[in-house]
CSV table of C-alpha atoms in Angstrom, one decimal:
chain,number,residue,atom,x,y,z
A,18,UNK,CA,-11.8,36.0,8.7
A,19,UNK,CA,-15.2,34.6,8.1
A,20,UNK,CA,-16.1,32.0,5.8
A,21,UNK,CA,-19.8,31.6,4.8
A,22,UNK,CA,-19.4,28.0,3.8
A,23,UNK,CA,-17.5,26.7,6.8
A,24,UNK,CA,-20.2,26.6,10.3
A,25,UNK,CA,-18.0,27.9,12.8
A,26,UNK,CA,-18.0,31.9,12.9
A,27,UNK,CA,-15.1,34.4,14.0
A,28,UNK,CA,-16.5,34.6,17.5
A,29,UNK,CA,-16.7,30.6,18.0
A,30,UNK,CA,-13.6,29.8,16.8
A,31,UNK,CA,-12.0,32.9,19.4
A,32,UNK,CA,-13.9,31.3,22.0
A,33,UNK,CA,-13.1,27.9,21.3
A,34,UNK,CA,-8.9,29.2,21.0
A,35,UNK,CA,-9.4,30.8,24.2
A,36,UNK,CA,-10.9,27.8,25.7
A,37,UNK,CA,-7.8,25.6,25.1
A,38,UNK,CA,-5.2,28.3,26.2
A,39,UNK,CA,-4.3,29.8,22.2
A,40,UNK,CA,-4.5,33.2,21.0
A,41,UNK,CA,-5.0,32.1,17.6
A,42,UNK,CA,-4.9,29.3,14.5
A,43,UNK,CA,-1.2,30.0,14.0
A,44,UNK,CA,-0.5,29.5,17.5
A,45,UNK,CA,-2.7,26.2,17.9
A,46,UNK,CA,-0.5,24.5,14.3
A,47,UNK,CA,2.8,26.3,15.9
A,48,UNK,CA,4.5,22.6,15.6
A,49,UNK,CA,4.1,22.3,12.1
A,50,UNK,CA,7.7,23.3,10.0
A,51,UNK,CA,7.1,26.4,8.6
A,52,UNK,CA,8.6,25.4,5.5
A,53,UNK,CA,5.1,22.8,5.2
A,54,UNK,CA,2.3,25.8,5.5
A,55,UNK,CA,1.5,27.8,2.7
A,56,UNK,CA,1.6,31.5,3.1
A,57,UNK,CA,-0.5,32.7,0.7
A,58,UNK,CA,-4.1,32.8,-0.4
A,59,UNK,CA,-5.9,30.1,-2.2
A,60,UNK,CA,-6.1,30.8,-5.6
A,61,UNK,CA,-9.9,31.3,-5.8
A,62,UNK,CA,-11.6,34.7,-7.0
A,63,UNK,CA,-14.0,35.6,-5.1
A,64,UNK,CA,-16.7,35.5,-3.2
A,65,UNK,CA,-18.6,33.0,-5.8
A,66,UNK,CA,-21.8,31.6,-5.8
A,67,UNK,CA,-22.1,27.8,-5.3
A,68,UNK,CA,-22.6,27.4,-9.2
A,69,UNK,CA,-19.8,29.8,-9.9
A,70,UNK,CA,-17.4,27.9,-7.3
A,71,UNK,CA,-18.6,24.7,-8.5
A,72,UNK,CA,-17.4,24.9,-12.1
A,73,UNK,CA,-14.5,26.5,-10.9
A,74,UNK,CA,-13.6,23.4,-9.2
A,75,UNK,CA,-14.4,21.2,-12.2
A,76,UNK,CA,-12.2,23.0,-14.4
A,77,UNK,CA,-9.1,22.7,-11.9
A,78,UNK,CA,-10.5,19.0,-12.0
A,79,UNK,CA,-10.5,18.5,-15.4
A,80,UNK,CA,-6.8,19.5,-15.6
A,81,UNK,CA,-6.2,15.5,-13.6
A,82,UNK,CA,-5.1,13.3,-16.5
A,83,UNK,CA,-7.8,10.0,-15.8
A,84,UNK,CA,-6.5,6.7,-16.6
A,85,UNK,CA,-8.4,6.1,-20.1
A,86,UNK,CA,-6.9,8.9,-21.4
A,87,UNK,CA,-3.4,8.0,-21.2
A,88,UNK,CA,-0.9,4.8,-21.5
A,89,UNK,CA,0.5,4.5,-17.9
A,90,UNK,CA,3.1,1.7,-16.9
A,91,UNK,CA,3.5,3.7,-13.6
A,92,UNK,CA,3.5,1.2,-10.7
A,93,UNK,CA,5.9,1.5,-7.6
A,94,UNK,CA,3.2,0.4,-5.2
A,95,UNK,CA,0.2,1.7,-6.6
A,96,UNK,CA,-1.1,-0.3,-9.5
A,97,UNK,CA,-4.0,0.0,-12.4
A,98,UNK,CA,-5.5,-3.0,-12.1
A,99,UNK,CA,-9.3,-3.6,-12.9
A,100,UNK,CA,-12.1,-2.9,-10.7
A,101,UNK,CA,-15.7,-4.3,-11.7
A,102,UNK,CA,-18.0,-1.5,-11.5
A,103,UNK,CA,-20.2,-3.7,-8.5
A,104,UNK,CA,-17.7,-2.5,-6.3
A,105,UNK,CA,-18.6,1.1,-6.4
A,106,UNK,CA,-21.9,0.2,-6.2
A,107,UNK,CA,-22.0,-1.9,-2.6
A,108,UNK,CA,-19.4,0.5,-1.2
A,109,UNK,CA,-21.2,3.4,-2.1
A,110,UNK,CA,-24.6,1.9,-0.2
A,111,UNK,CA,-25.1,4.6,3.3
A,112,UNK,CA,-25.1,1.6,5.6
A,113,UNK,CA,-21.2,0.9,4.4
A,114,UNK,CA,-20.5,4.7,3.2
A,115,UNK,CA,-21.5,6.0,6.1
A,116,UNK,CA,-20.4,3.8,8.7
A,117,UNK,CA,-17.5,5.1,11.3
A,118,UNK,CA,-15.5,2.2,13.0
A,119,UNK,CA,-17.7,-0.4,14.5
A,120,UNK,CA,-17.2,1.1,18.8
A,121,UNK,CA,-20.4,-0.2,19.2
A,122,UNK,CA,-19.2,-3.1,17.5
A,123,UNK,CA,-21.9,-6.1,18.1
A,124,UNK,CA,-24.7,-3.7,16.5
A,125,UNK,CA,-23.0,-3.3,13.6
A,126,UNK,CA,-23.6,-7.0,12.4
A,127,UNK,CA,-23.1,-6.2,8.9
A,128,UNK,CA,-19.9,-4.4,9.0
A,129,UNK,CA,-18.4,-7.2,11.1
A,130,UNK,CA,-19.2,-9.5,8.9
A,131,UNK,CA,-17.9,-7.3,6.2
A,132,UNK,CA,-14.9,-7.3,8.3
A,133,UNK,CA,-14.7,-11.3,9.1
A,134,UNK,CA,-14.9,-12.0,5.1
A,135,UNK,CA,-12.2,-10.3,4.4
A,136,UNK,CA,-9.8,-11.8,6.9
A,137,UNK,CA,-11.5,-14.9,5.8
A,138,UNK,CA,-10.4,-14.7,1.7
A,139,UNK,CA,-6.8,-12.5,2.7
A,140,UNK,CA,-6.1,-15.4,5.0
A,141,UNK,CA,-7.1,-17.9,2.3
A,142,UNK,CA,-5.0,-15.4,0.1
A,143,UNK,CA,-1.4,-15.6,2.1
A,144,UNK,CA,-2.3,-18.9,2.9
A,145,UNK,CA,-1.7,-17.7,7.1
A,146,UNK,CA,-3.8,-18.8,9.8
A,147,UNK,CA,-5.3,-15.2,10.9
A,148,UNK,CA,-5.7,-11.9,9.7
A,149,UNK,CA,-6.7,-8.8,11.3
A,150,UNK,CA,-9.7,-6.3,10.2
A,151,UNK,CA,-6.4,-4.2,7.5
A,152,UNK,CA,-4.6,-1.3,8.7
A,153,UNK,CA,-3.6,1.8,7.0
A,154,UNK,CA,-1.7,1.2,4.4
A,155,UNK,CA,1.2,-1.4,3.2
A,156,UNK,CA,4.1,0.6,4.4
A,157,UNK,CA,1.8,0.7,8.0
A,158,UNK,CA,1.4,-3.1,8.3
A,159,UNK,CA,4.9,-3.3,7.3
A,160,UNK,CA,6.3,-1.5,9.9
A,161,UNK,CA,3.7,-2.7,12.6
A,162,UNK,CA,5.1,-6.4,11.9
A,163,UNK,CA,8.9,-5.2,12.5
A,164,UNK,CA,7.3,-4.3,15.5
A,165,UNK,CA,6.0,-7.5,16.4
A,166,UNK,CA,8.9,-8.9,15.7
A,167,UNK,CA,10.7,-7.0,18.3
A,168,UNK,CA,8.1,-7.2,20.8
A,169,UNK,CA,7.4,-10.9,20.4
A,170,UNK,CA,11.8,-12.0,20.6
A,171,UNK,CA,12.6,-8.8,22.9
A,172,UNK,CA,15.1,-8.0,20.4
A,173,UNK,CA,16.3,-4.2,19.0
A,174,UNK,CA,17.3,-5.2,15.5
A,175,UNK,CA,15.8,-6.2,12.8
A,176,UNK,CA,17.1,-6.4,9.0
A,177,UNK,CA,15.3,-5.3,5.7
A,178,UNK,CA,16.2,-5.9,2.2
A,179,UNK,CA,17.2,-2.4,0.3
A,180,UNK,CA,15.3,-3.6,-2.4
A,181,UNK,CA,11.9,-3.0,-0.3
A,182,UNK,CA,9.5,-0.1,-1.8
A,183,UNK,CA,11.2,2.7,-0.8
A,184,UNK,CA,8.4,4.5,0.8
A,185,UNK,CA,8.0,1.4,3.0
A,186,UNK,CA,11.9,1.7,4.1
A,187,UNK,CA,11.1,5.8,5.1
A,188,UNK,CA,8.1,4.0,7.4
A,189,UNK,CA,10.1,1.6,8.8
A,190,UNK,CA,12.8,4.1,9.8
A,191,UNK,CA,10.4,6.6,11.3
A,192,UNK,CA,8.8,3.7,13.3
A,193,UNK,CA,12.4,2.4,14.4
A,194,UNK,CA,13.9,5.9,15.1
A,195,UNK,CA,10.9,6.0,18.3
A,196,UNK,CA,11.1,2.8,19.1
A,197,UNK,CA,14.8,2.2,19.6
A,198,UNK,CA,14.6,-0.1,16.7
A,199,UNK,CA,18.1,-0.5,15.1
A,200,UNK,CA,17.6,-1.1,11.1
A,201,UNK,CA,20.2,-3.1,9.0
A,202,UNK,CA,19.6,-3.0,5.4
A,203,UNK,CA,20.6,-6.3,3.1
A,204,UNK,CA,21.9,-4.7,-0.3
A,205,UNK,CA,20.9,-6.5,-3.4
A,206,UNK,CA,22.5,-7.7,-5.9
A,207,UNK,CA,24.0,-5.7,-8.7
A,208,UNK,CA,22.8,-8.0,-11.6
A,209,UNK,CA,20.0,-10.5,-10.4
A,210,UNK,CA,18.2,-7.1,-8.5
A,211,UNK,CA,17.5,-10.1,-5.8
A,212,UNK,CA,17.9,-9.4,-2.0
A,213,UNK,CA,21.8,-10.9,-1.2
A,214,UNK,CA,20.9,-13.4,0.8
A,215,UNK,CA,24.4,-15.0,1.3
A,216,UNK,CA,25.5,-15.2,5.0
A,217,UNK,CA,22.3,-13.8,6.2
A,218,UNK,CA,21.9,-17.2,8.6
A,219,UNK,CA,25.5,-15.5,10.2
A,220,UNK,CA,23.5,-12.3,10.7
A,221,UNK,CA,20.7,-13.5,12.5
A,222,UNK,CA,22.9,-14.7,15.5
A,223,UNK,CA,22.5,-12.8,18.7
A,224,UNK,CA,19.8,-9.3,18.6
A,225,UNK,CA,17.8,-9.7,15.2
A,226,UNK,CA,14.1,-9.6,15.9
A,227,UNK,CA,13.1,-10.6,12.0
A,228,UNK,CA,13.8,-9.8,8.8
A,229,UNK,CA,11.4,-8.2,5.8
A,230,UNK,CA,11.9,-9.2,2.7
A,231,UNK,CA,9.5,-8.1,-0.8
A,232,UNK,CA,8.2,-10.2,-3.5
A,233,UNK,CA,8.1,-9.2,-5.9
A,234,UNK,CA,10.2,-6.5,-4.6
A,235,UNK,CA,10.6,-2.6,-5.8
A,236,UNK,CA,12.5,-4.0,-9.1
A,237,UNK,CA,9.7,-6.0,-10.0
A,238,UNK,CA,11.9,-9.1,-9.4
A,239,UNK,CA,10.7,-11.8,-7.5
A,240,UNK,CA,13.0,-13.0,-4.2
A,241,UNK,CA,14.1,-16.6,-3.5
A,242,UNK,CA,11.4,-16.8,-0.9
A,243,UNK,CA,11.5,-20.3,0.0
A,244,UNK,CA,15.3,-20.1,0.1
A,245,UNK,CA,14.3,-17.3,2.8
A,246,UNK,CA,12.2,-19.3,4.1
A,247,UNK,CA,14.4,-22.4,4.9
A,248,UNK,CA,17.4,-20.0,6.3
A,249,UNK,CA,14.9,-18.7,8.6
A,250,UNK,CA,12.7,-21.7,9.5
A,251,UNK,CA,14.9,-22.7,12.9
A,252,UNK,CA,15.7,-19.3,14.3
A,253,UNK,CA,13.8,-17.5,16.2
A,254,UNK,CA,13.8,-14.1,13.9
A,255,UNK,CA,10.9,-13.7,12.3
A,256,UNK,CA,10.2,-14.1,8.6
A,257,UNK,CA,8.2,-10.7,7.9
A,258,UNK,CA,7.3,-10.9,3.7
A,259,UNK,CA,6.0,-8.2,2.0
A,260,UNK,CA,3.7,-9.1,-1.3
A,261,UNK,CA,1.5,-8.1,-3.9
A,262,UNK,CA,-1.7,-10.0,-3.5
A,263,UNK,CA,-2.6,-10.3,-7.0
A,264,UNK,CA,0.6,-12.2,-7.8
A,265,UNK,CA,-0.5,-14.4,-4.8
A,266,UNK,CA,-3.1,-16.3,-7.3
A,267,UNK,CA,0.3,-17.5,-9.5
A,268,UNK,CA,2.8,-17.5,-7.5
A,269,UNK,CA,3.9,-19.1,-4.2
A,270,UNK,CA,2.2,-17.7,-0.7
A,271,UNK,CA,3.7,-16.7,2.2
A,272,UNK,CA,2.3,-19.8,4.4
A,273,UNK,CA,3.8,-21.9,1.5
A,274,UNK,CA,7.2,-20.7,2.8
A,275,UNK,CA,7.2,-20.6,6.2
A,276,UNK,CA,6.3,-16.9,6.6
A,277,UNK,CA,5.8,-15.6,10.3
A,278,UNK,CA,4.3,-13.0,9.0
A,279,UNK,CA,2.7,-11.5,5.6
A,280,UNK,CA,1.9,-8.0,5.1
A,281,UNK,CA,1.2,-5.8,1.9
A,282,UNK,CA,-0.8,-3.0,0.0
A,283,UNK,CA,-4.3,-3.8,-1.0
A,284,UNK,CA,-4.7,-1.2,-2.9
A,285,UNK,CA,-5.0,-4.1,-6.1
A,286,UNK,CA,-7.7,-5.4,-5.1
A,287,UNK,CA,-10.8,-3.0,-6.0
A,288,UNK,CA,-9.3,0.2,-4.5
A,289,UNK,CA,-8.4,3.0,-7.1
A,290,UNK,CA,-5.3,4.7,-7.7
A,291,UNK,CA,-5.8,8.3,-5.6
A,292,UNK,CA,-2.5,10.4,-5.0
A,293,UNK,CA,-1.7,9.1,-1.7
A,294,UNK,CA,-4.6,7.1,-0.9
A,295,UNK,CA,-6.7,6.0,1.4
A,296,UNK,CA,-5.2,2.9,0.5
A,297,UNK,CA,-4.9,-0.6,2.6
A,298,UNK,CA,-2.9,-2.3,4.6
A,299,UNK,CA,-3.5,-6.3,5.4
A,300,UNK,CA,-1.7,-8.3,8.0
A,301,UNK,CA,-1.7,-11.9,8.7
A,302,UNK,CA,-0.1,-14.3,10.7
A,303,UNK,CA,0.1,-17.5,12.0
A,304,UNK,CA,-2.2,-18.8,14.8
A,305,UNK,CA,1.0,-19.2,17.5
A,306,UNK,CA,1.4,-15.7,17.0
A,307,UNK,CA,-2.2,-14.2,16.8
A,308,UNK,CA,-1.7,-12.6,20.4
A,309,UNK,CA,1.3,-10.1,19.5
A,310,UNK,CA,-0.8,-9.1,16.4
A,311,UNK,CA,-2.2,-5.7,15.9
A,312,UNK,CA,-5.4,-4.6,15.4
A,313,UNK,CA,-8.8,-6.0,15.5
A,314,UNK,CA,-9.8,-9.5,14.7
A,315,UNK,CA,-13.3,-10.3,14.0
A,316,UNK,CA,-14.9,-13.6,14.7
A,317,UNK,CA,-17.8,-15.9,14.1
A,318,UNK,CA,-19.9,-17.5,16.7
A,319,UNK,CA,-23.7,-18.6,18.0
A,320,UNK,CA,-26.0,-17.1,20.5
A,321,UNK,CA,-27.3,-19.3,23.1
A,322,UNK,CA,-30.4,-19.9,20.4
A,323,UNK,CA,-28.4,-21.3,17.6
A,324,UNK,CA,-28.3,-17.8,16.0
A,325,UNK,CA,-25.5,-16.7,13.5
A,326,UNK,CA,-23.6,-13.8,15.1
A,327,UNK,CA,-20.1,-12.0,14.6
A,328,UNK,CA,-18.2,-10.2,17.7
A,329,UNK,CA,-15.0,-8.4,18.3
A,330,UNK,CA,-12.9,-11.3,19.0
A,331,UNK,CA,-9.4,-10.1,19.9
A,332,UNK,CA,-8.2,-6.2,20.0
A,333,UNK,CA,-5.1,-5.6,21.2
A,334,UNK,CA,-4.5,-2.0,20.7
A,335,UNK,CA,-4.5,0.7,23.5
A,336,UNK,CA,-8.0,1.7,23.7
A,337,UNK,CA,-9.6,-1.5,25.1
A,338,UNK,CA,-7.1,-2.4,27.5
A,339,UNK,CA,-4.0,-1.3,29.6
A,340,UNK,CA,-2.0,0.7,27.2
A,341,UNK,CA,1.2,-0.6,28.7
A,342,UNK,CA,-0.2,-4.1,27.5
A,343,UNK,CA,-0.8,-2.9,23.5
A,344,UNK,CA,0.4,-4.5,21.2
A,345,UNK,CA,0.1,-1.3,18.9
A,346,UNK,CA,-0.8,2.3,19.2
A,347,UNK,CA,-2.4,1.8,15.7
A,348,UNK,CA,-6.2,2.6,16.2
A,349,UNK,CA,-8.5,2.8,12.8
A,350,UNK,CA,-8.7,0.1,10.2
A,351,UNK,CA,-9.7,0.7,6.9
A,352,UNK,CA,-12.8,-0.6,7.0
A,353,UNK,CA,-14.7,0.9,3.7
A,354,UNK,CA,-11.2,-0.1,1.6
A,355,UNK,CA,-11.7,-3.7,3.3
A,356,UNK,CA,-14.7,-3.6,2.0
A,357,UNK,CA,-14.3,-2.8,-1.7
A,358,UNK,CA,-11.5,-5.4,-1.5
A,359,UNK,CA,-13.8,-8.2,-0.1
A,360,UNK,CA,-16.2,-7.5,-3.3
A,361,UNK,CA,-13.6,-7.6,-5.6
A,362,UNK,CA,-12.0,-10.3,-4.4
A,363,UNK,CA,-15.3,-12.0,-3.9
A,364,UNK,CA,-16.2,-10.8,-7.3
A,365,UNK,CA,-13.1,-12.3,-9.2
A,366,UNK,CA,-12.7,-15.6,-7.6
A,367,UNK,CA,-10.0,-18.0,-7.6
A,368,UNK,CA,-10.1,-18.1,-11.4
A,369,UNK,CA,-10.5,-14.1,-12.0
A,370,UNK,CA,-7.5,-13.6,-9.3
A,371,UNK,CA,-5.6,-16.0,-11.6
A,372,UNK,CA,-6.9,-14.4,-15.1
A,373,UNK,CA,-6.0,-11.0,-14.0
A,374,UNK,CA,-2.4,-12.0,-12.6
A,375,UNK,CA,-1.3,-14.1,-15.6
A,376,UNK,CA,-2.7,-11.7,-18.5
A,377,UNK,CA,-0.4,-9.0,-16.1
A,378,UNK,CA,2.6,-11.4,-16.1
A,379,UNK,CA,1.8,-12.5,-19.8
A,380,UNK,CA,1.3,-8.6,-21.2
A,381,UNK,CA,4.6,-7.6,-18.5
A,382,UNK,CA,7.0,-9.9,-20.4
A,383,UNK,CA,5.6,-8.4,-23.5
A,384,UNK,CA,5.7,-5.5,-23.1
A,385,UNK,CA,9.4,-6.0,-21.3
A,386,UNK,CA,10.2,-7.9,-24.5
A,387,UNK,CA,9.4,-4.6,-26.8
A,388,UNK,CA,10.7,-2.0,-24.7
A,389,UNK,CA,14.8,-3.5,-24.5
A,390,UNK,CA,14.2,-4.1,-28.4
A,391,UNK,CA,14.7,-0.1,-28.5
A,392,UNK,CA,18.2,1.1,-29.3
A,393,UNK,CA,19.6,2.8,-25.9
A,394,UNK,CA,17.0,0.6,-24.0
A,395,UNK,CA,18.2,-2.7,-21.8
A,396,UNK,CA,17.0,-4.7,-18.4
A,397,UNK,CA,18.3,-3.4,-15.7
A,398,UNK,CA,18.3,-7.1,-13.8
A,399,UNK,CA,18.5,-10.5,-14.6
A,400,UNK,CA,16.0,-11.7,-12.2
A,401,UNK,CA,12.2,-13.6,-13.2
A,402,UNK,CA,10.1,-10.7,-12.7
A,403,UNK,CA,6.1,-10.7,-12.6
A,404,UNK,CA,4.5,-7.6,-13.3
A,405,UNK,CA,7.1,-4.9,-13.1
A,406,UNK,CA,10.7,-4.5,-14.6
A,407,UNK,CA,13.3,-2.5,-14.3
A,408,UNK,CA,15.2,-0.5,-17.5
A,409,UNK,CA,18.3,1.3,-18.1
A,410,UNK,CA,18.1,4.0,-20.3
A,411,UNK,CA,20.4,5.7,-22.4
A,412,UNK,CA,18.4,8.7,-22.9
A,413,UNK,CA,16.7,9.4,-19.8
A,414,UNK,CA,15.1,12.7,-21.4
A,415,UNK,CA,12.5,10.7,-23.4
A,416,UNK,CA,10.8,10.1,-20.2
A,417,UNK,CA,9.6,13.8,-20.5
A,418,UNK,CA,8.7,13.4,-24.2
A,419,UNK,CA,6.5,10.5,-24.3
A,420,UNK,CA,4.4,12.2,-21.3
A,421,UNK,CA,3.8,15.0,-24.2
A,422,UNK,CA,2.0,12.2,-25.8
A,423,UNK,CA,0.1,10.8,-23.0
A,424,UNK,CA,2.3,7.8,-22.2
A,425,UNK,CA,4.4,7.2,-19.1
A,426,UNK,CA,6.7,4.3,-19.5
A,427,UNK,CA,7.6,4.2,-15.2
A,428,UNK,CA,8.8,5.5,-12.4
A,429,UNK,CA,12.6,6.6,-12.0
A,430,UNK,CA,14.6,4.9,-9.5
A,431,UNK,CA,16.8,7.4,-9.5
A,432,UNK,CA,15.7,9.7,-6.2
A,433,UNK,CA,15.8,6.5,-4.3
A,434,UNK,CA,18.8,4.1,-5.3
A,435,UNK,CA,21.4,7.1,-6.7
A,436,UNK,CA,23.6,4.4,-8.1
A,437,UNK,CA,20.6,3.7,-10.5
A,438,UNK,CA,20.7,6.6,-12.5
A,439,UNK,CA,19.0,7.3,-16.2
A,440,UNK,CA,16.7,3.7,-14.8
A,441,UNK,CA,12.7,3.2,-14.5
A,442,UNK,CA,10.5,0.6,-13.4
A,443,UNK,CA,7.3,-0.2,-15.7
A,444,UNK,CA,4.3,-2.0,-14.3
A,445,UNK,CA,1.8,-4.2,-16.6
A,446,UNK,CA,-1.4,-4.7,-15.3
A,447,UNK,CA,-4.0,-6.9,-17.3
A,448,UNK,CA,-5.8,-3.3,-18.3
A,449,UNK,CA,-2.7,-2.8,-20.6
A,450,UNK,CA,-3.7,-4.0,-24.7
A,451,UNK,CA,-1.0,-4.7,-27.1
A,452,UNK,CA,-2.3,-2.2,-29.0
A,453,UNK,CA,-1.0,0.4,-25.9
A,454,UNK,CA,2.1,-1.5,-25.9
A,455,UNK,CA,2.7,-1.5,-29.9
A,456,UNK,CA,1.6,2.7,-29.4
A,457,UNK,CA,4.3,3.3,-26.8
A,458,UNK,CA,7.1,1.3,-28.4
A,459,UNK,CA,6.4,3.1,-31.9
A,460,UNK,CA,6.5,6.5,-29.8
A,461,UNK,CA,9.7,5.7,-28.3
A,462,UNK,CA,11.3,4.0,-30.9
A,463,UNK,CA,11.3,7.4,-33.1
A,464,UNK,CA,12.7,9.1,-30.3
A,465,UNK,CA,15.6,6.4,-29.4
């Protein structure tokens, strides 16, 4: 079939089949489940003109609820924070836009100093020695420190708190399931929603290679991290924590409590809420441990003239050198995210990181107040939370209703802890008024 708008014709694409050995498209994606390919058409009349096709798309557009238009306290890893409209601007800029991943690294001065400010203020974040240039996402650097934990003790296990972002736990198992990586999940307790951290010093005798721990974790509720911290401090299993980085400007840091590692989603800072991304993964460490990390590290240094200059200090991943010797098969960082989040975090400061985190935690424990005041409402946990909380609900179906009116009150826990039924998180973000709150509780309140 031809297609006028794509620059390959019938005849290229037959010879370029043939060239590799395949008969045809179908033949060349045979690996992918048929249950994943769709067999139909698109749903697109046509042929169309480029004006007709055009306003086709923005209709189908059009149909995407935006954030103004609606009350969302959906969160779950992906969060509605803020962004100042700078952000857009500088990223947008073709030197940045434009730019693929620095391979001719030391001409791209710009975008490796790009990349060395951001390690700079994440580092400064976590409060780790060194960070690397991001990675994918937060469920990637996640699974990338479990395995540098098993690569740095020679070890096959490692355990992870159930109460980790679910998505995060699917990565880690598909990571471990190739890497003969034997998972071990800590349950959490029933009422707190904390990790149950009791006898986990018994556990880490013998083959565990670290464990990961969230905070705040999927519940919202935030872990005893320094407790963690102290259990783990004389063994050789590595501390992996998993954190949100806007609650890093109130509450303690990973280096603060003897974190070997600290990974999360990035997403917060500057990057907006898309589907499924692209999103942002950062990584840091401490300096003992800077050689098992993956990943590029950038780095700052002089010329034989005196002259500023940033190189390609450290890159451990298969490309540059023995692959036997990598650290990582990971290849691509996110460099344009990395950006957006070095101008927004640049942007903010210490004191906007702090006003956006504590109007979230302030506006969260309003809003957390309002919501259990509802007849059939009630906290699912005890725990201190920050910016999300979890809820029981006795009628689960006004989830459905309140979405009639624009408002989505969270994200059901159900498809991922089963024993959770008829419960939701909500998420608070600084973006949330009291008006929104007031709204949704009025709303829900008639419906209770």
């Amino acid at each position: 079939m031809n297609h006028r708008f794509i620059p390959k014709t019938y005849q290229e694409r037959k010879e370029m089949l043939s060239e590799i050995g395949k008969s045809s498209i179908e033949e060349l994606f045979s690996q992918i489940p048929q249950s994943l390919k769709m067999e139909k058409q698109l749903d697109i009349k046509g042929p169309m003109s480029e004006l007709e096709l055009t306003k086709h798309i923005n209709t189908l557009a059009s149909k995407n609820k935006i954030d103004d238009s609606t009350i969302s306290f959906l969160g779950g890893g992906s969060y509605d924070h803020y962004i100042p409209s700078v952000i857009k601007h500088i990223t947008s800029r073709s030197e940045f836009y434009t730019a693929y991943t620095p391979y001719q690294a030391e001409i791209s001065q710009g975008v490796l100093q790009s990349i060395f400010e951001f390690q700079t203020m994440i580092s400064r974040l976590t409060n780790m020695e060194v960070s690397n240039a991001s990675m994918y996402d937060g469920a990637t650097a996640a699974a990338e420190a479990m395995l540098m934990a098993k690569n740095k003790n020679k070890k096959g296990s490692v355990l992870i708190s159930k109460a980790i972002n679910p998505n995060y736990r699917k990565v880690l198992k598909t990571y471990a399931s190739q890497l003969g990586i034997e998972l071990e999940e800590i349950d959490f307790d029933s009422e707190t929603g904390q990790t149950n951290i009791d006898g986990l010093e018994s556990k880490l005798e013998g083959k565990i290679a670290g464990v990961v721990i969230q905070s705040p974790n999927y519940f919202g509720v935030i872990e005893e991290m320094e407790q963690i911290g102290e259990k783990l401090k004389d063994h050789k299993a590595l501390f992996i924590a998993v954190v949100d980085p806007i609650s890093l400007a109130v509450l303690k840091r990973p280096g603060d409590y003897h974190a070997d590692i600290a990974v999360g989603e990035g997403q917060s800072l500057g990057i907006p809420q898309s589907y499924g991304g692209p999103y942002l993964g950062f990584f840091s460490t401490t300096q003992k441990l800077m050689r098992k990390m993956p990943g590029r590290v950038v780095g700052k240094t002089e010329d034989k003239d005196g002259n500023l200059g940033f190189v390609l200090t450290l890159q451990t991943r298969e490309q540059h050198i023995r692959r036997d010797k990598a650290t990582s098969n990971i290849c691509s960082n996110q460099a344009l995210c990395a950006l957006a989040a070095t101008v927004y975090m640049s942007t903010m400061g210490k004191q906007g990181l702090k006003e956006a985190a504590t109007q979230s935690l302030q506006k969260a424990y309003y809003a957390k107040q309002k919501f259990t005041n509802i007849d059939g409402v009630t906290p699912l946990f005890t725990g201190p939370t920050f910016k999300e909380f979890a809820l029981k609900l006795e009628k689960p179906e006004v989830i459905k209703e309140l979405e009639k009116h624009n408002i989505y009150i969270g994200v059901s826990l159900e498809n991922d802890y089963p024993e959770l039924s008829s419960s939701i998180i909500s998420a608070v973000t600084e973006k949330r008024t009291s008006e929104e709150i007031d709204e949704t509780v009025k709303k829900w309140g008639e419906m209770a």
